[in-house]
Coordinates of C-alpha atoms in Angstrom, one line a residue:
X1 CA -24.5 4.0 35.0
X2 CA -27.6 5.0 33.8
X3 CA -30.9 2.8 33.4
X4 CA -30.6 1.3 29.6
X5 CA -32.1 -1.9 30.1
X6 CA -34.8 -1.3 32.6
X7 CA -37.3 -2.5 30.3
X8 CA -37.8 -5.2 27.7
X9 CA -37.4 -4.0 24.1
X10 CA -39.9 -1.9 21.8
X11 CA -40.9 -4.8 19.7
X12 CA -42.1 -7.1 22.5
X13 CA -45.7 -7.0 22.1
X14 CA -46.8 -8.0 25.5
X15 CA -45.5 -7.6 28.8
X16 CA -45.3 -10.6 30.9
X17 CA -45.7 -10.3 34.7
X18 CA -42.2 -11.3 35.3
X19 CA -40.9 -8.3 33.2
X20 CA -42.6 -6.1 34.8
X21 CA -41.4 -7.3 38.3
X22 CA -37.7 -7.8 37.2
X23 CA -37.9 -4.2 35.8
X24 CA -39.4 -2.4 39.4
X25 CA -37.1 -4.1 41.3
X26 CA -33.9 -2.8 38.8
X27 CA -35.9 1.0 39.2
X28 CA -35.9 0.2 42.8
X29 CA -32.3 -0.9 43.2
X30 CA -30.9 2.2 41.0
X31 CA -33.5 4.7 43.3
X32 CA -31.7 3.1 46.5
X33 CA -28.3 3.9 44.9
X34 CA -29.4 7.2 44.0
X35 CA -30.7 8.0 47.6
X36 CA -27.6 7.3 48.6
X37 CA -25.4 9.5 46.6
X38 CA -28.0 12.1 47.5
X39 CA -27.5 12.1 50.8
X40 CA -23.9 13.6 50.4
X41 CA -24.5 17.4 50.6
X42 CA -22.3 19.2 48.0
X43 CA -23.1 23.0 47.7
X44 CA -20.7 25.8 47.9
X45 CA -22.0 29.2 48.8
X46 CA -20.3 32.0 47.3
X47 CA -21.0 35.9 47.0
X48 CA -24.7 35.3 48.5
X49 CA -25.0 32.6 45.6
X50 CA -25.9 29.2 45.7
X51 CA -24.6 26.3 43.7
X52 CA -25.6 23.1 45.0
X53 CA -24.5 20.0 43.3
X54 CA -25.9 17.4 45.7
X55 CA -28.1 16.0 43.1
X56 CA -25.7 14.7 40.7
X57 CA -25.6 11.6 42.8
X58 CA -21.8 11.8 42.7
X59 CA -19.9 9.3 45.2
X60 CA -17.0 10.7 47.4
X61 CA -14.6 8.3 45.5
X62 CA -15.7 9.4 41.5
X63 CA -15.5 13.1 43.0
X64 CA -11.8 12.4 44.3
X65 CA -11.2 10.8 41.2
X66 CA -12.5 13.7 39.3
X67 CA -10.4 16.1 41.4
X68 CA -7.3 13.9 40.9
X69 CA -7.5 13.8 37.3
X70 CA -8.2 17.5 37.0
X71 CA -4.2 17.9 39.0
X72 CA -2.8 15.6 36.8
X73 CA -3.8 17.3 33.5
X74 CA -2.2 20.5 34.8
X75 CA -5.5 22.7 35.3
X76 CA -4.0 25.1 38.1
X77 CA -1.6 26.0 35.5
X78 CA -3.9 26.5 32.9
X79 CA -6.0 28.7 34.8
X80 CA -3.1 30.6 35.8
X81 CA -2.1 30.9 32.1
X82 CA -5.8 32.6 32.0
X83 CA -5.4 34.8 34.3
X84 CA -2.2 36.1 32.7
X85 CA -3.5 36.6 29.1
X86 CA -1.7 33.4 27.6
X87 CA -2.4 32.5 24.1
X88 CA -4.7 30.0 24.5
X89 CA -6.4 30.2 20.9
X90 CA -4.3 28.2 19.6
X91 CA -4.7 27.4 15.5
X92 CA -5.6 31.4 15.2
X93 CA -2.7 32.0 17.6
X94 CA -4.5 34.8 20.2
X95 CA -4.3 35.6 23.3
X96 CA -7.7 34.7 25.5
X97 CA -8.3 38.1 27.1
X98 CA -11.7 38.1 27.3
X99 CA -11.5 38.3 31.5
X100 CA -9.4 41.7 30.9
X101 CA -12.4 43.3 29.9
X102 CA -13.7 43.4 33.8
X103 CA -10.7 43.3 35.4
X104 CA -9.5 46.1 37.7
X105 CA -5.6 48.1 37.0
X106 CA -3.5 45.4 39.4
X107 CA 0.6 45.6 39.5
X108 CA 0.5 41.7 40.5
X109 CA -1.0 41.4 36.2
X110 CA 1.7 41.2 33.9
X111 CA 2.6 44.3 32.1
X112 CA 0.6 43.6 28.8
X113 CA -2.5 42.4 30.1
X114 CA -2.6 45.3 32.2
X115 CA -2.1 47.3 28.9
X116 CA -5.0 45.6 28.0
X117 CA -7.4 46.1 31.0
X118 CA -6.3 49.9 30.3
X119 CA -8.1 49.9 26.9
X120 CA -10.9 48.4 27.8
X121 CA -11.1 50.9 30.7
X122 CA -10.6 53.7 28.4
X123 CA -13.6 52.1 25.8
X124 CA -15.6 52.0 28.9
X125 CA -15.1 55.7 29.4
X126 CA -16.2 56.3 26.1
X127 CA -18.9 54.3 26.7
X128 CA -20.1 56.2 29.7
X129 CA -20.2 59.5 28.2
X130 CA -22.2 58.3 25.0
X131 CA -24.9 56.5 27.2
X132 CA -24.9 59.2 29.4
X133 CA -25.6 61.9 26.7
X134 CA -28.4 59.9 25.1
X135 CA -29.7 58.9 28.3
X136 CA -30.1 63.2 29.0
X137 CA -31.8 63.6 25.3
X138 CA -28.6 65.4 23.9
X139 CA -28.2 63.1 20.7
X140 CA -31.0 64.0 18.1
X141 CA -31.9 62.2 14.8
X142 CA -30.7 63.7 11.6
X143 CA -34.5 65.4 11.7
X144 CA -33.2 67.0 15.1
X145 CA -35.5 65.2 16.9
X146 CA -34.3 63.0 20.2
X147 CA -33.0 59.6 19.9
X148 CA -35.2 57.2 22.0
X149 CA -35.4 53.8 20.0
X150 CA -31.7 51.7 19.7
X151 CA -32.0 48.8 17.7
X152 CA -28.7 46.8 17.7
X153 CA -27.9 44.6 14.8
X154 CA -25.7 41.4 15.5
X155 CA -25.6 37.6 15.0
X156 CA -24.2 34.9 17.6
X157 CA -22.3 36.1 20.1
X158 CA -23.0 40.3 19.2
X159 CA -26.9 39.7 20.4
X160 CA -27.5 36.2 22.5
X161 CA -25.3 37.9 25.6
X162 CA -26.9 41.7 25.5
X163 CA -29.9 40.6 24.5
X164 CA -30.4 37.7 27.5
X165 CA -28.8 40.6 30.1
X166 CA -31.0 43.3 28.8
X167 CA -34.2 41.2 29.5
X168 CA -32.6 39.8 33.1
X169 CA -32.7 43.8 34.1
X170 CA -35.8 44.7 32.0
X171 CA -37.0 46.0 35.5
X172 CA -34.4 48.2 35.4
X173 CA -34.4 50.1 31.9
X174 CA -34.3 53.3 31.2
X175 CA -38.0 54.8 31.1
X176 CA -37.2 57.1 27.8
X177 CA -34.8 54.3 25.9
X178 CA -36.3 51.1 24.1
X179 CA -33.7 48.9 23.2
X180 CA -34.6 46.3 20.5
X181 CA -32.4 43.5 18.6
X182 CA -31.9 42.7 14.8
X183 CA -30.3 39.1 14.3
X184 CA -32.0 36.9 11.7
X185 CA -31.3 37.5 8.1
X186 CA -34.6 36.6 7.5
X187 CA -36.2 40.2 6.8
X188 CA -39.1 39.3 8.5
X189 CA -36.9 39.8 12.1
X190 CA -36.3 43.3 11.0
X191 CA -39.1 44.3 9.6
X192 CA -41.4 43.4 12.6
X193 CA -38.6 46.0 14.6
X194 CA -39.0 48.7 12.0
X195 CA -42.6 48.8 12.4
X196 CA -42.3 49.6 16.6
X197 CA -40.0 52.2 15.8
X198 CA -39.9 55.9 14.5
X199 CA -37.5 56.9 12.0
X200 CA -36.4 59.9 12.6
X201 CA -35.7 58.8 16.4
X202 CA -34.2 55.8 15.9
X203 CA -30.3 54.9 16.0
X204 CA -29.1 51.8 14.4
X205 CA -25.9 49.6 16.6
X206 CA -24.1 47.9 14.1
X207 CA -22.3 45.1 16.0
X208 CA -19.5 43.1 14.4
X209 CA -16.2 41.6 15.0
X210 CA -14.7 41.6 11.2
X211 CA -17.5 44.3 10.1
X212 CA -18.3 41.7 7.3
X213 CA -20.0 39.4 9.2
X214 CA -22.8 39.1 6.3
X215 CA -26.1 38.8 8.0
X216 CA -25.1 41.4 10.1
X217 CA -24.3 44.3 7.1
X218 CA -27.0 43.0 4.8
X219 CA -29.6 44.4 7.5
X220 CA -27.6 47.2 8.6
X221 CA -27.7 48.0 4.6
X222 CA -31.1 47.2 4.9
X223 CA -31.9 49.7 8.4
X224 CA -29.9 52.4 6.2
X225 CA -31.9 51.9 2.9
X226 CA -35.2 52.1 5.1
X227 CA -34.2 55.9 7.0
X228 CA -33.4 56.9 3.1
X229 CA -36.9 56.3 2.1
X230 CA -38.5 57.2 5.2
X231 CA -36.6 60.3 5.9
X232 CA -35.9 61.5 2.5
X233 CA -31.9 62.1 3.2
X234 CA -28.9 61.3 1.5
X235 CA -27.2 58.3 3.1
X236 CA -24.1 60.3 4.3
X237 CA -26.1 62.0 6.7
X238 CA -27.9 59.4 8.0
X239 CA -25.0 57.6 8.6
X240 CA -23.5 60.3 10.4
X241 CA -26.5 61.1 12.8
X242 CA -28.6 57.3 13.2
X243 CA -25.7 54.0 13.5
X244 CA -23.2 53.6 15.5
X245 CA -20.3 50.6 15.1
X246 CA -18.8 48.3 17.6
X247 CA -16.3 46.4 15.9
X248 CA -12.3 45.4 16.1
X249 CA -11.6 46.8 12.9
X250 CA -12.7 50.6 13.3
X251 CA -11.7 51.3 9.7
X252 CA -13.7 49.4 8.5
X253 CA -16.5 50.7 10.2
X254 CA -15.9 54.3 9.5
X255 CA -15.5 53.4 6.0
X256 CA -19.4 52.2 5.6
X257 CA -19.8 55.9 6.9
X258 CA -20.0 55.9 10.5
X259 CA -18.9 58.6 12.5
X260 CA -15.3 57.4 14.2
X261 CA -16.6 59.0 17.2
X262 CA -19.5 56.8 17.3
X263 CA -17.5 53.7 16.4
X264 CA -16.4 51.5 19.3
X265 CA -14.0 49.1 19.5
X266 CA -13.2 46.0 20.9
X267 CA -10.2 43.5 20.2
X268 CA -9.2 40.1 18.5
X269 CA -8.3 39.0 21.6
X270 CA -12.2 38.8 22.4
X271 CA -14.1 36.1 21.4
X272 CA -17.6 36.8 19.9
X273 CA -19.3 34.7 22.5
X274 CA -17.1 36.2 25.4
X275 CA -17.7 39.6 24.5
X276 CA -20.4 41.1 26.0
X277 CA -18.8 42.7 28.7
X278 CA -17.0 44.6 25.7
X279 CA -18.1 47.7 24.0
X280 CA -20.4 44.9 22.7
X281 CA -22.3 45.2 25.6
X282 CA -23.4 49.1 24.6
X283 CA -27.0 47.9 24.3
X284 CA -27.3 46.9 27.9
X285 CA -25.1 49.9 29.0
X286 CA -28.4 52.0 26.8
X287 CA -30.9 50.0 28.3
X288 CA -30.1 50.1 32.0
X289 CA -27.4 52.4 32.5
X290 CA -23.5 52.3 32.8
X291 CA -23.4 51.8 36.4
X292 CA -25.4 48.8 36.2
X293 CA -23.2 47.5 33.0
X294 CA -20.6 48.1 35.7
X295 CA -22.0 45.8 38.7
X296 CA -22.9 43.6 36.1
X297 CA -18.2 43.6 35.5
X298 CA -18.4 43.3 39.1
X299 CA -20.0 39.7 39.3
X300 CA -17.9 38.4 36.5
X301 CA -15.0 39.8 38.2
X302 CA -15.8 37.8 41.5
X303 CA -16.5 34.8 39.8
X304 CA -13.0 35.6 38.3
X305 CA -11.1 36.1 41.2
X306 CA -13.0 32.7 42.6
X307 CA -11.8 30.6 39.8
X308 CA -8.5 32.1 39.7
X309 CA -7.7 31.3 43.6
X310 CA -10.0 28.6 45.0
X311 CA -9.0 24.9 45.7
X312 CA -10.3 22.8 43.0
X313 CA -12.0 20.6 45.7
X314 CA -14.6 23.8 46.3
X315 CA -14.1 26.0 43.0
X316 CA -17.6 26.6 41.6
X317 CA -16.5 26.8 37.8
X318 CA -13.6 23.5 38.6
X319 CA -16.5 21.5 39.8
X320 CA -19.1 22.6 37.4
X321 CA -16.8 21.8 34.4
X322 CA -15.5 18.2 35.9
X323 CA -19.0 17.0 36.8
X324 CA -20.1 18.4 33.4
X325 CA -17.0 16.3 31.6
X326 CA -18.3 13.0 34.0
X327 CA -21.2 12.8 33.2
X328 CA -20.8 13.2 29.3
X329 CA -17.5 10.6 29.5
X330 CA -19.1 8.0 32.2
X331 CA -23.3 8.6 32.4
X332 CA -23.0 9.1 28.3
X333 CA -25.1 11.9 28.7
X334 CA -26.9 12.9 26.1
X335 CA -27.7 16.3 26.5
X336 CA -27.5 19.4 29.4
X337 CA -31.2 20.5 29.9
X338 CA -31.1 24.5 31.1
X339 CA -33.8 25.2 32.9
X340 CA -34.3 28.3 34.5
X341 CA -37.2 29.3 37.0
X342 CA -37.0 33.1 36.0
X343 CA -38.7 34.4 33.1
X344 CA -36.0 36.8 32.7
X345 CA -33.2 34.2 32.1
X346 CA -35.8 32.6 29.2
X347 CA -33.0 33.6 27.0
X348 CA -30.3 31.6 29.1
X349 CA -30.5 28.5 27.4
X350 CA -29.7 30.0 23.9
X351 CA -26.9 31.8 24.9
X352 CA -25.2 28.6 26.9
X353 CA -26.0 26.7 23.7
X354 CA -23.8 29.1 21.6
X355 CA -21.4 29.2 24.5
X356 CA -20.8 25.7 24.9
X357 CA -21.2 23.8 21.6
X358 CA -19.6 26.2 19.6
X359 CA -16.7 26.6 22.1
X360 CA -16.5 22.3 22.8
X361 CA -18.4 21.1 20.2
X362 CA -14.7 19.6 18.8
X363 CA -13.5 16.4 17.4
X364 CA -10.5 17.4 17.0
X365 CA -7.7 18.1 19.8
X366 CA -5.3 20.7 20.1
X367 CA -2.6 18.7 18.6
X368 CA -4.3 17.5 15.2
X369 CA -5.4 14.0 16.2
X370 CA -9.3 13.1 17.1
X371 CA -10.6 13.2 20.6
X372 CA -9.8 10.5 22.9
X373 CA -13.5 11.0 24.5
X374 CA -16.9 12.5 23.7
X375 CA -16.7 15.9 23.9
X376 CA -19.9 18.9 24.0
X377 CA -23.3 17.3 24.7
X378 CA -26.8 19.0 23.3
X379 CA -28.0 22.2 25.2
X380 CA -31.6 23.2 25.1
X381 CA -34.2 23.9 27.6
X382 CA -36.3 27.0 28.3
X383 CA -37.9 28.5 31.1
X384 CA -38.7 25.7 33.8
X385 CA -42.5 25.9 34.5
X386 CA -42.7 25.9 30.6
X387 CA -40.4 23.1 30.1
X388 CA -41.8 20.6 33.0
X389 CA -44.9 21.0 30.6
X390 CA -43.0 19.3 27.5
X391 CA -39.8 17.8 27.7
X392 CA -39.4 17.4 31.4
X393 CA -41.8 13.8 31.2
X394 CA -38.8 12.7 28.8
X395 CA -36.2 13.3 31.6
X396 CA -38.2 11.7 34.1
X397 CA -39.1 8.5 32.0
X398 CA -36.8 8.3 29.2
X399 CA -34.5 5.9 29.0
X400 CA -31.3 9.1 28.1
X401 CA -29.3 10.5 31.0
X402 CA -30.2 14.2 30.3
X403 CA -28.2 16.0 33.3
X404 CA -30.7 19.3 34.1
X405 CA -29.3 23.4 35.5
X406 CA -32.0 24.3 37.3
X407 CA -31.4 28.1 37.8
X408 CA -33.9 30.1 40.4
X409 CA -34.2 33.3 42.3
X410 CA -34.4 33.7 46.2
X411 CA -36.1 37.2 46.1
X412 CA -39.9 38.0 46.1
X413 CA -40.8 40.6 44.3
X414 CA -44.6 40.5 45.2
X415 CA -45.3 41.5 42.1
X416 CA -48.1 38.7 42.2
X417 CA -48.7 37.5 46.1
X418 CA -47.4 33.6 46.1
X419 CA -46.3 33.1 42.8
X420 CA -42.8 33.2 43.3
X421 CA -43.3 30.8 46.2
X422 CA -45.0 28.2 43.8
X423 CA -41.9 28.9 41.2
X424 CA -39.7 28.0 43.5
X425 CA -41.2 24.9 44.8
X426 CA -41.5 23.5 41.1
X427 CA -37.7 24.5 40.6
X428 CA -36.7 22.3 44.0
X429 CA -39.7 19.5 43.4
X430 CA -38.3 18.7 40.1
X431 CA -34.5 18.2 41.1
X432 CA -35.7 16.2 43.9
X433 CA -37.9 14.2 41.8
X434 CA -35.2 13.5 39.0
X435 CA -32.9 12.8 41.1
X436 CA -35.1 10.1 43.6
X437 CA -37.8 9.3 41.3
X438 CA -40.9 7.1 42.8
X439 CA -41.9 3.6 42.5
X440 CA -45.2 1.9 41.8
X441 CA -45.3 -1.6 42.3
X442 CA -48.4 -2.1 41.0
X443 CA -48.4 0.8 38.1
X444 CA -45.4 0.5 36.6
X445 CA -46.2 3.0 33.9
X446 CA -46.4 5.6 36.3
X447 CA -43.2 4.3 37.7
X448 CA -39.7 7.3 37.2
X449 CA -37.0 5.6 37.8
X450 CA -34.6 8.6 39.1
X451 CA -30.9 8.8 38.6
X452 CA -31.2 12.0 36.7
X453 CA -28.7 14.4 37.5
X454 CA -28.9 18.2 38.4
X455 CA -27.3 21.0 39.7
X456 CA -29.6 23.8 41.5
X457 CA -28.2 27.4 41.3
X458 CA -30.1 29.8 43.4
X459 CA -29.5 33.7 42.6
X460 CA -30.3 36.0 45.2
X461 CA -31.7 38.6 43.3
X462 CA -31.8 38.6 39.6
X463 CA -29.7 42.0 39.5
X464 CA -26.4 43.0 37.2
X465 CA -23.7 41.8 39.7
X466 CA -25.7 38.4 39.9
X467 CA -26.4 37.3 36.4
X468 CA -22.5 38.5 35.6
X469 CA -21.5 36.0 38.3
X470 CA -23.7 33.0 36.8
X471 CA -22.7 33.9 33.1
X472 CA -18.5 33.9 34.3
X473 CA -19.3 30.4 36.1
X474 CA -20.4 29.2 32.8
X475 CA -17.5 30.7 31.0
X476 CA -15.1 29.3 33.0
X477 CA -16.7 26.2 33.1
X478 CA -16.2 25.8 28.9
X479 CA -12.6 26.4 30.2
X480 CA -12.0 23.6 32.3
X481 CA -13.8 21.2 30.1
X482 CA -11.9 22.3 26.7
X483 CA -8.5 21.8 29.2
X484 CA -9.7 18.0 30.4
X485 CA -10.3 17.5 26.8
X486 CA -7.5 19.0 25.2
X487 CA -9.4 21.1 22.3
X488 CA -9.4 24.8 21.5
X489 CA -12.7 26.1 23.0
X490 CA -12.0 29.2 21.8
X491 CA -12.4 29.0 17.7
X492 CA -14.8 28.1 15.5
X493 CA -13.8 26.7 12.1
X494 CA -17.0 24.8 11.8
X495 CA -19.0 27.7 11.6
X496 CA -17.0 29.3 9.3
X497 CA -17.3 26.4 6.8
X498 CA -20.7 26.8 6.3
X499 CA -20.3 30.7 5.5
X500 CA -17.6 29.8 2.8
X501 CA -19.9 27.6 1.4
X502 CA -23.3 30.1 1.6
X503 CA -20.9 32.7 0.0
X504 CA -20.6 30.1 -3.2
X505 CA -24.1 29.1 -3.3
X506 CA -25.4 32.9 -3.5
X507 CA -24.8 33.8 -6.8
X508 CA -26.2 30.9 -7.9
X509 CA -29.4 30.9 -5.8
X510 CA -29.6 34.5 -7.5
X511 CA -29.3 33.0 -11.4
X512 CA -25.6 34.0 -11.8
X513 CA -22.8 32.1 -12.3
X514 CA -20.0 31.3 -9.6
X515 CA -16.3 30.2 -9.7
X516 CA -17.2 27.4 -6.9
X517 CA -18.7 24.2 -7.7
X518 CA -22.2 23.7 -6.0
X519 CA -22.8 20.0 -5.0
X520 CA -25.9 18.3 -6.9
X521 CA -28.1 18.1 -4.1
X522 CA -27.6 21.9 -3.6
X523 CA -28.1 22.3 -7.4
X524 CA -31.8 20.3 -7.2
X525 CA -32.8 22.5 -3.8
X526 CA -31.9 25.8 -5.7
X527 CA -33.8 24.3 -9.0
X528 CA -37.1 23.7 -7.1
X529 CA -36.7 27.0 -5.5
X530 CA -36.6 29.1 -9.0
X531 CA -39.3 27.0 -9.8
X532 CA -41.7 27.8 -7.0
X533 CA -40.4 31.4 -7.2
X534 CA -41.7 31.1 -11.1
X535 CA -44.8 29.8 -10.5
X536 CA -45.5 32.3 -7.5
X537 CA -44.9 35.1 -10.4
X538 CA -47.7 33.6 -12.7
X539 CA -50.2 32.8 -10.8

């Protein structure tokens, strides 16, 4: 249990000496048990990887407990059930497919899932040939000049994955290709693009699901409305010669005008936020290559065949999923810090925070009745040496149990001589201190108390096949949790309640009328923006 009452509350207004004494010798006391815990040396090594859990202070009985309760739940079924394609979305009723997309052709799959690892084979193939064409300066502009700005237009789960793997292998890229990303529907966020960009070299990726996802087409109709003026052509054409569509519904696509040749598709068997290793993925197939958006297949696919046929005892994904759930359900957790000591993975912590609150952020289990236990904690962070800057002084003397991934790198680059060395000795310093903390008799202000909890991954290299493996942990990870839980971590009707409800408020906000009521809250917010807008107009 973590600290709560270590010392007295806010509103005394002087600290006796006996306070402080009873509270060091509490810190003391939990910093003993911690030691102890901590000198239990959990880490599995896997595919050069790392993934040491020592420093979640986890006793040999609550980990046989954990392992015990994960059997009795039926998890080795439901992984196998994952494995096979089973429909495991279950209020929209789909299959969970979204490993098929990286699998290899194997006759031990059952006959439809290898249907489907077929078609995403055959995307892939598609795939190849368009990178590889505008990779050799063979697609040209509608001006006939040669394409060599991509700027991909997507929301959630059809930007956070390309866009964080497309900065993890910026030192890869292509030396003629810049790839850039459109999310926000605030036009500022595509406006600053437009202005690093030339028109008439410039090819639009218009990434969505449903092709209606709204923020997504009002800038795509935006990016279109911007080569009309700046090209002088008639949309057909530039439809036809700058955007291409990845979507599930291809018709839908090719009706906004888009070349069905340049329109690929993925399935509703993928989840947004398991997608990019999809034809969602083009952008990081553009930016670095397709053999690299292979390897990067081929790490997901290890961690894959890991999850699929380890012992839970020493299954990566099992035991980063259980320890996840214990210390939400027993240390009442109150968030999962992200913290990784690579300034390419700065875009980790936003892509696990999509990944795992809207997949587990439920209240609701899979047979219509509330949770029996807290569910999805809070994940933020940002890169480490940042963070240990700012919020790291809360984790070390707040009185929350914030559980911390510290994520690092084992190579050197030398880009800069010792700087990786001192990244890396923050990274381990800070696990180590969390976990042990220090005492000061005599200064108890400077006192940590330790008992914080954290995992340490350590990459070997920060290539394709390694950050697929560390992003299929985490996916699988979701997995087991949603299982222990019972809730579907694989919709999102949450999310789509507040589109239903921007889609009434528009009209108003725009002086029209709607069919929907609009709260009166929302009513005074949209009142006192038409009056700011009015006064803007006559000043």
């Amino acid at each position: 249990m973590f600290h709560k009452d270590i010392f007295p509350p806010q509103n005394s207004p002087i600290l006796e000496s006996s306070q402080i004494e009873s509270g060091v010798k509490r810190i003391e006391k939990q910093s003993k048990e911690s030691m102890q815990s901590n000198n239990l040396d959990r880490h599995i090594f896997y595919a050069n990887t790392l993934f040491d859990f020592s420093n979640q202070l986890i006793s040999d009985s609550d980990f046989d407990q954990l392992i015990l309760k994960a059997r009795k739940t039926g998890l080795v079924d439901a992984i196998a059930q994952l494995k096979n394609g089973g429909i495991l979305n279950q209020t929209e009723h789909r299959k969970v497919l979204h490993t098929a997309l990286r699998a290899k052709p194997d006759n031990r799959f059952p006959e439809e899932m290898q249907q489907h690892i077929d078609e995403a084979s055959q995307v892939r193939v598609k795939m190849r040939r368009f990178v590889d064409e505008l990779h050799a300066g063979h697609i040209k502009g509608a001006t006939g000049k040669t394409i060599k700005y991509i700027v991909n237009i997507g929301v959630g789960g059809s930007n956070l994955g390309s866009r964080l793997v497309t900065q993890a292998l910026a030192r890869f890229r292509h030396p003629s290709i810049a790839v850039s990303y459109v999310a926000n529907i605030d036009a500022d966020d595509l406006y600053q693009v437009l202005q690093r960009v030339n028109p008439e070299e410039t090819m639009f990726l218009v990434t969505s699901k449903t092709f209606t996802t709204f923020e997504t087409m009002q800038n795509a109709i935006a990016a279109r409305g911007w080569l009309e003026k700046q090209l002088n052509l008639d949309s057909t054409i530039i439809l036809q010669h700058h955007f291409v569509g990845i979507t599930a519904e291809v018709n839908r696509a090719v009706a906004f005008g888009i070349d069905p040749e340049r329109t690929f598709e993925f399935w509703d068997w993928v989840g947004g936020r398991f997608s990019l290793w999809s034809a969602v993925g083009l952008p990081i197939a553009i930016a670095v290559g397709m053999d690299l958006f292979e390897e990067l297949l081929a790490g997901a696919r290890a961690m894959d065949e890991h999850f699929f046929s380890a012992p839970l005892e020493s299954n990566i994904p099992v035991l980063m999923g259980l320890i996840g759930a214990w210390n939400i359900e027993e240390n009442h957790a109150a968030g999962l810090s992200i913290a990784p000591y690579c300034h390419g993975l700065r875009s980790l912590p936003a892509y696990l925070q999509q990944l795992e609150m809207e997949s587990n952020g439920k209240g609701i289990d899979i047979y219509g009745q509330p949770t029996k236990t807290r569910t999805a904690q809070v994940v933020f962070g940002s890169v480490g040496s940042n963070g240990q800057h700012a919020y790291f002084q809360m984790l070390h003397q707040g009185t929350r149990q914030i559980p911390t991934d510290f994520i690092a790198v084992a190579e050197d680059l030398n880009i800069f001589e010792g700087h990786q060395d001192q990244l890396l000795a923050n990274c381990f310093a800070q696990s180590a201190a969390l976990a042990t903390g220090r005492i000061y008799p005599d200064e108890p202000h400077k006192t940590c108390a330790g008992g914080q909890r954290s995992t340490v991954i350590v990459l070997p290299q920060l290539n394709a096949f390694s950050v697929g493996l560390l992003l299929a942990a985490y996916e699988h990870k979701i997995f087991v949790q949603a299982h222990i839980w019972e809730i579907n971590a694989f919709d999102q009707w949450g999310v789509e309640l507040g589109k239903s409800i921007a889609h009434d408020i528009l009209p108003v906000l725009q002086g029209h009328s709607s069919n929907c009521e609009v709260d009166n809250e929302t009513q005074r917010l949209i009142k006192h923006i038409q009056f700011i807008r009015e006064n803007l107009k006559n000043r």
